[in-house]
PDB file of C-alpha atoms in Angstrom:
ATOM      1  CA  MET E1418     -29.008 -79.337  11.268  1.00 52.00           C
ATOM      2  CA  LYS E1419     -29.559 -78.280   7.535  1.00 59.00           C
ATOM      3  CA  SER E1420     -28.647 -80.337   4.853  1.00 66.00           C
ATOM      4  CA  ASP E1421     -26.693 -79.204   1.693  1.00 72.00           C
ATOM      5  CA  THR E1422     -28.073 -82.377  -0.070  1.00 74.00           C
ATOM      6  CA  ASN E1423     -30.934 -82.635  -2.455  1.00 78.00           C
ATOM      7  CA  GLY E1424     -32.917 -85.402  -3.906  1.00 77.00           C
ATOM      8  CA  ASP E1425     -31.040 -85.541  -7.194  1.00 83.00           C
ATOM      9  CA  GLN E1426     -27.712 -85.944  -5.413  1.00 85.00           C
ATOM     10  CA  LEU E1427     -29.207 -88.666  -3.193  1.00 80.00           C
ATOM     11  CA  ARG E1428     -30.639 -90.375  -6.116  1.00 77.00           C
ATOM     12  CA  SER E1429     -27.537 -90.458  -7.943  1.00 81.00           C
ATOM     13  CA  LEU E1430     -25.245 -91.816  -5.184  1.00 81.00           C
ATOM     14  CA  LEU E1431     -27.906 -94.716  -4.231  1.00 74.00           C
ATOM     15  CA  GLY E1432     -27.959 -95.256  -8.084  1.00 74.00           C
ATOM     16  CA  ARG E1433     -24.829 -96.281  -7.813  1.00 76.00           C
ATOM     17  CA  PHE E1434     -25.222 -98.625  -4.997  1.00 77.00           C
ATOM     18  CA  PRO E1435     -27.065-102.139  -6.173  1.00 79.00           C
ATOM     19  CA  SER E1436     -30.753-102.844  -4.741  1.00 87.00           C
ATOM     20  CA  GLY E1437     -32.759-106.188  -5.385  1.00 92.00           C
ATOM     21  CA  VAL E1438     -35.861-105.570  -7.422  1.00 96.00           C
ATOM     22  CA  ALA E1439     -39.186-106.717  -6.482  1.00 97.00           C
ATOM     23  CA  VAL E1440     -42.789-106.489  -7.578  1.00 97.00           C
ATOM     24  CA  VAL E1441     -45.323-105.911  -4.924  1.00 97.00           C
ATOM     25  CA  THR E1442     -49.173-106.987  -5.778  1.00 96.00           C
ATOM     26  CA  VAL E1443     -52.484-106.566  -4.361  1.00 95.00           C
ATOM     27  CA  ASP E1444     -55.845-107.979  -5.371  1.00 94.00           C
ATOM     28  CA  VAL E1445     -58.711-106.038  -4.274  1.00 92.00           C
ATOM     29  CA  GLY E1446     -62.318-107.763  -5.073  1.00 90.00           C
ATOM     30  CA  GLY E1447     -60.480-108.621  -8.533  1.00 88.00           C
ATOM     31  CA  GLN E1448     -58.788-105.125  -8.977  1.00 89.00           C
ATOM     32  CA  ARG E1449     -55.195-106.391  -9.223  1.00 91.00           C
ATOM     33  CA  VAL E1450     -51.959-103.913  -9.209  1.00 93.00           C
ATOM     34  CA  GLY E1451     -48.545-104.495  -9.442  1.00 95.00           C
ATOM     35  CA  LEU E1452     -45.540-101.935  -8.528  1.00 95.00           C
ATOM     36  CA  THR E1453     -41.644-102.644  -9.295  1.00 95.00           C
ATOM     37  CA  ILE E1454     -39.780-101.405  -6.171  1.00 95.00           C
ATOM     38  CA  ALA E1455     -36.100-101.653  -5.024  1.00 90.00           C
ATOM     39  CA  THR E1456     -36.644-100.620  -1.293  1.00 89.00           C
ATOM     40  CA  LEU E1457     -37.694-104.349   0.081  1.00 95.00           C
ATOM     41  CA  VAL E1458     -35.598-104.754   3.253  1.00 94.00           C
ATOM     42  CA  GLY E1459     -35.896-107.488   6.003  1.00 95.00           C
ATOM     43  CA  LEU E1460     -37.213-105.939   9.133  1.00 96.00           C
ATOM     44  CA  SER E1461     -37.260-108.546  11.712  1.00 95.00           C
ATOM     45  CA  LEU E1462     -36.843-112.512  12.196  1.00 94.00           C
ATOM     46  CA  GLU E1463     -39.131-112.835  15.109  1.00 96.00           C
ATOM     47  CA  PRO E1464     -41.457-111.881  14.374  1.00 96.00           C
ATOM     48  CA  PRO E1465     -40.972-112.188  10.393  1.00 96.00           C
ATOM     49  CA  LEU E1466     -41.564-108.738   8.920  1.00 97.00           C
ATOM     50  CA  VAL E1467     -40.431-106.668   5.912  1.00 97.00           C
ATOM     51  CA  GLY E1468     -41.009-103.367   4.745  1.00 97.00           C
ATOM     52  CA  PHE E1469     -40.883-101.352   1.346  1.00 97.00           C
ATOM     53  CA  SER E1470     -41.822 -98.017   0.482  1.00 95.00           C
ATOM     54  CA  VAL E1471     -44.560 -96.627  -2.280  1.00 95.00           C
ATOM     55  CA  ALA E1472     -44.890 -93.101  -3.379  1.00 93.00           C
ATOM     56  CA  GLY E1473     -48.232 -91.566  -2.163  1.00 92.00           C
ATOM     57  CA  GLN E1474     -49.603 -90.959  -5.916  1.00 91.00           C
ATOM     58  CA  ALA E1475     -48.788 -94.615  -6.901  1.00 91.00           C
ATOM     59  CA  ALA E1476     -51.987 -96.500  -7.526  1.00 89.00           C
ATOM     60  CA  LEU E1477     -50.740 -99.513  -5.368  1.00 92.00           C
ATOM     61  CA  HIS E1478     -50.249 -96.923  -2.325  1.00 94.00           C
ATOM     62  CA  GLU E1479     -54.338 -96.842  -1.549  1.00 93.00           C
ATOM     63  CA  LEU E1480     -55.132-100.309  -2.845  1.00 93.00           C
ATOM     64  CA  LEU E1481     -52.510-101.848  -0.417  1.00 95.00           C
ATOM     65  CA  ARG E1482     -54.315 -99.994   2.290  1.00 96.00           C
ATOM     66  CA  GLU E1483     -57.716-101.278   1.288  1.00 95.00           C
ATOM     67  CA  ALA E1484     -56.490-104.989   0.954  1.00 96.00           C
ATOM     68  CA  GLY E1485     -54.271-104.832   4.003  1.00 97.00           C
ATOM     69  CA  ARG E1486     -52.356-107.721   2.662  1.00 97.00           C
ATOM     70  CA  CYS E1487     -49.956-108.068  -0.629  1.00 98.00           C
ATOM     71  CA  ALA E1488     -47.320-110.417  -2.163  1.00 98.00           C
ATOM     72  CA  VAL E1489     -43.771-109.670  -2.938  1.00 98.00           C
ATOM     73  CA  SER E1490     -42.382-111.607  -5.953  1.00 98.00           C
ATOM     74  CA  LEU E1491     -38.272-111.244  -5.664  1.00 97.00           C
ATOM     75  CA  LEU E1492     -37.071-111.137  -9.269  1.00 97.00           C
ATOM     76  CA  ALA E1493     -34.601-113.455 -11.073  1.00 97.00           C
ATOM     77  CA  ASP E1494     -31.922-112.512 -13.371  1.00 96.00           C
ATOM     78  CA  GLY E1495     -33.518-112.051 -16.774  1.00 95.00           C
ATOM     79  CA  GLN E1496     -36.838-110.647 -15.297  1.00 97.00           C
ATOM     80  CA  GLY E1497     -35.780-106.818 -16.047  1.00 95.00           C
ATOM     81  CA  SER E1498     -38.728-106.603 -18.700  1.00 94.00           C
ATOM     82  CA  LEU E1499     -41.194-107.613 -15.943  1.00 95.00           C
ATOM     83  CA  ALA E1500     -39.449-104.994 -13.600  1.00 95.00           C
ATOM     84  CA  GLU E1501     -39.785-102.323 -16.154  1.00 93.00           C
ATOM     85  CA  HIS E1502     -43.546-103.392 -17.058  1.00 93.00           C
ATOM     86  CA  PHE E1503     -44.401-102.822 -13.583  1.00 94.00           C
ATOM     87  CA  ALA E1504     -42.689 -99.485 -13.009  1.00 92.00           C
ATOM     88  CA  ARG E1505     -44.136 -97.829 -16.074  1.00 83.00           C
ATOM     89  CA  GLY E1506     -47.348 -97.278 -14.206  1.00 67.00           C
ATOM     90  CA  VAL E1507     -49.321 -99.479 -16.882  1.00 64.00           C
ATOM     91  CA  PRO E1508     -53.244 -98.784 -16.723  1.00 63.00           C
ATOM     92  CA  PRO E1509     -54.781-101.492 -14.516  1.00 64.00           C
ATOM     93  CA  ILE E1510     -56.843-102.878 -17.799  1.00 63.00           C
ATOM     94  CA  GLY E1511     -53.567-103.698 -19.715  1.00 72.00           C
ATOM     95  CA  MET E1512     -51.459-104.539 -16.503  1.00 86.00           C
ATOM     96  CA  TRP E1513     -51.794-108.152 -16.154  1.00 91.00           C
ATOM     97  CA  GLU E1514     -52.185-108.946 -20.246  1.00 88.00           C
ATOM     98  CA  GLY E1515     -49.433-111.587 -21.278  1.00 91.00           C
ATOM     99  CA  ILE E1516     -48.181-111.800 -17.553  1.00 95.00           C
ATOM    100  CA  ALA E1517     -47.719-115.337 -16.373  1.00 96.00           C
ATOM    101  CA  THR E1518     -48.568-115.929 -12.413  1.00 96.00           C
ATOM    102  CA  GLU E1519     -48.476-118.801 -10.403  1.00 94.00           C
ATOM    103  CA  PRO E1520     -51.642-119.920  -8.622  1.00 89.00           C
ATOM    104  CA  SER E1521     -52.519-118.349  -5.436  1.00 90.00           C
ATOM    105  CA  PRO E1522     -55.516-117.608  -3.413  1.00 87.00           C
ATOM    106  CA  GLY E1523     -54.323-113.950  -2.849  1.00 91.00           C
ATOM    107  CA  SER E1524     -52.555-111.468  -4.443  1.00 96.00           C
ATOM    108  CA  PRO E1525     -50.607-112.277  -7.866  1.00 96.00           C
ATOM    109  CA  LEU E1526     -47.277-114.227  -7.644  1.00 97.00           C
ATOM    110  CA  LEU E1527     -45.293-113.313 -10.833  1.00 97.00           C
ATOM    111  CA  SER E1528     -44.042-116.607 -12.586  1.00 97.00           C
ATOM    112  CA  GLY E1529     -40.073-117.450 -12.793  1.00 97.00           C
ATOM    113  CA  ALA E1530     -39.498-115.249  -9.700  1.00 98.00           C
ATOM    114  CA  LEU E1531     -36.913-116.198  -7.146  1.00 97.00           C
ATOM    115  CA  GLY E1532     -39.249-116.702  -4.572  1.00 97.00           C
ATOM    116  CA  TRP E1533     -42.517-115.046  -3.096  1.00 98.00           C
ATOM    117  CA  ILE E1534     -43.351-113.370   0.442  1.00 97.00           C
ATOM    118  CA  GLU E1535     -46.985-113.347   1.368  1.00 97.00           C
ATOM    119  CA  CYS E1536     -47.658-110.841   4.026  1.00 97.00           C
ATOM    120  CA  ALA E1537     -50.340-108.825   6.169  1.00 98.00           C
ATOM    121  CA  LEU E1538     -50.088-105.093   6.685  1.00 98.00           C
ATOM    122  CA  ARG E1539     -49.009-104.213   9.891  1.00 98.00           C
ATOM    123  CA  ASP E1540     -48.033-100.695  10.039  1.00 97.00           C
ATOM    124  CA  GLU E1541     -47.432 -97.907   7.958  1.00 96.00           C
ATOM    125  CA  VAL E1542     -45.294 -94.568   8.691  1.00 97.00           C
ATOM    126  CA  PRO E1543     -45.308 -91.533   6.536  1.00 96.00           C
ATOM    127  CA  THR E1544     -41.704 -90.731   5.219  1.00 93.00           C
ATOM    128  CA  GLY E1545     -41.765 -87.706   2.987  1.00 92.00           C
ATOM    129  CA  THR E1546     -43.318 -88.270  -0.705  1.00 93.00           C
ATOM    130  CA  HIS E1547     -43.369 -92.168   0.342  1.00 95.00           C
ATOM    131  CA  THR E1548     -45.240 -94.146   2.568  1.00 97.00           C
ATOM    132  CA  LEU E1549     -42.863 -96.982   4.644  1.00 97.00           C
ATOM    133  CA  PHE E1550     -45.231-100.196   4.848  1.00 98.00           C
ATOM    134  CA  VAL E1551     -44.100-102.554   7.547  1.00 98.00           C
ATOM    135  CA  CYS E1552     -45.810-106.162   6.621  1.00 98.00           C
ATOM    136  CA  ALA E1553     -46.018-109.470   8.686  1.00 97.00           C
ATOM    137  CA  VAL E1554     -44.807-111.993   7.164  1.00 97.00           C
ATOM    138  CA  GLU E1555     -47.445-115.253   6.586  1.00 97.00           C
ATOM    139  CA  ARG E1556     -45.886-117.445   4.147  1.00 96.00           C
ATOM    140  CA  VAL E1557     -42.461-117.602   2.346  1.00 96.00           C
ATOM    141  CA  VAL E1558     -41.994-119.714  -0.883  1.00 95.00           C
ATOM    142  CA  HIS E1559     -39.030-120.318  -2.733  1.00 96.00           C
ATOM    143  CA  GLY E1560     -38.973-120.366  -6.643  1.00 95.00           C
ATOM    144  CA  ALA E1561     -36.461-120.244  -9.397  1.00 87.00           C
ATOM    145  CA  ASP E1562     -33.047-121.105  -8.244  1.00 93.00           C
ATOM    146  CA  GLY E1563     -30.357-118.737  -9.730  1.00 93.00           C
ATOM    147  CA  PRO E1564     -29.016-115.240  -9.542  1.00 95.00           C
ATOM    148  CA  GLY E1565     -31.522-112.339  -8.837  1.00 95.00           C
ATOM    149  CA  LEU E1566     -32.333-109.249 -10.124  1.00 95.00           C
ATOM    150  CA  VAL E1567     -30.443-105.827  -9.174  1.00 92.00           C
ATOM    151  CA  ARG E1568     -31.130-102.246 -10.344  1.00 90.00           C
ATOM    152  CA  VAL E1569     -27.544-100.516 -10.620  1.00 86.00           C
ATOM    153  CA  ARG E1570     -26.932 -97.225 -12.424  1.00 81.00           C
ATOM    154  CA  GLY E1571     -30.265 -96.876 -13.910  1.00 82.00           C
ATOM    155  CA  GLY E1572     -30.436-100.279 -15.403  1.00 81.00           C
ATOM    156  CA  PHE E1573     -30.854-103.827 -14.370  1.00 86.00           C
ATOM    157  CA  ALA E1574     -27.870-106.636 -13.619  1.00 83.00           C
ATOM    158  CA  SER E1575     -27.298-109.824 -12.101  1.00 87.00           C
ATOM    159  CA  ALA E1576     -26.449-110.511  -8.503  1.00 78.00           C
TER     160      ALA E1576
END
């Protein structure tokens, strides 16, 4: 069945529907990259799996494949500037300047987040211009207590 819908129409409607905001980070031999996402979804509790989509041209895309693991920082209310920072595609050399992180042996964990999910890449599914990455959850850590950051109507709000 052919669709009469285009990407702009879908973006417009989905923009009215709040979605949680997170930053996915990877570290490959000291090369750290982060990317803001609003597509994080819990896929399974047994085994624990999460998924998110990443544009094929994003710097994180290939680094995540190479690293085979990542961390997801679920952003808290008031962290909109952090979300914007990692959504801009800041060059890697300046990406982490002034960004507070929690101690971690792996991928960076952004300070002040509601919590963190540390994952191993399990599968990937090509989906148009993006790839859906399926990750096995290895560790969950609770952080700040309070409302989460959501994206709605092109801006950020509290959930």
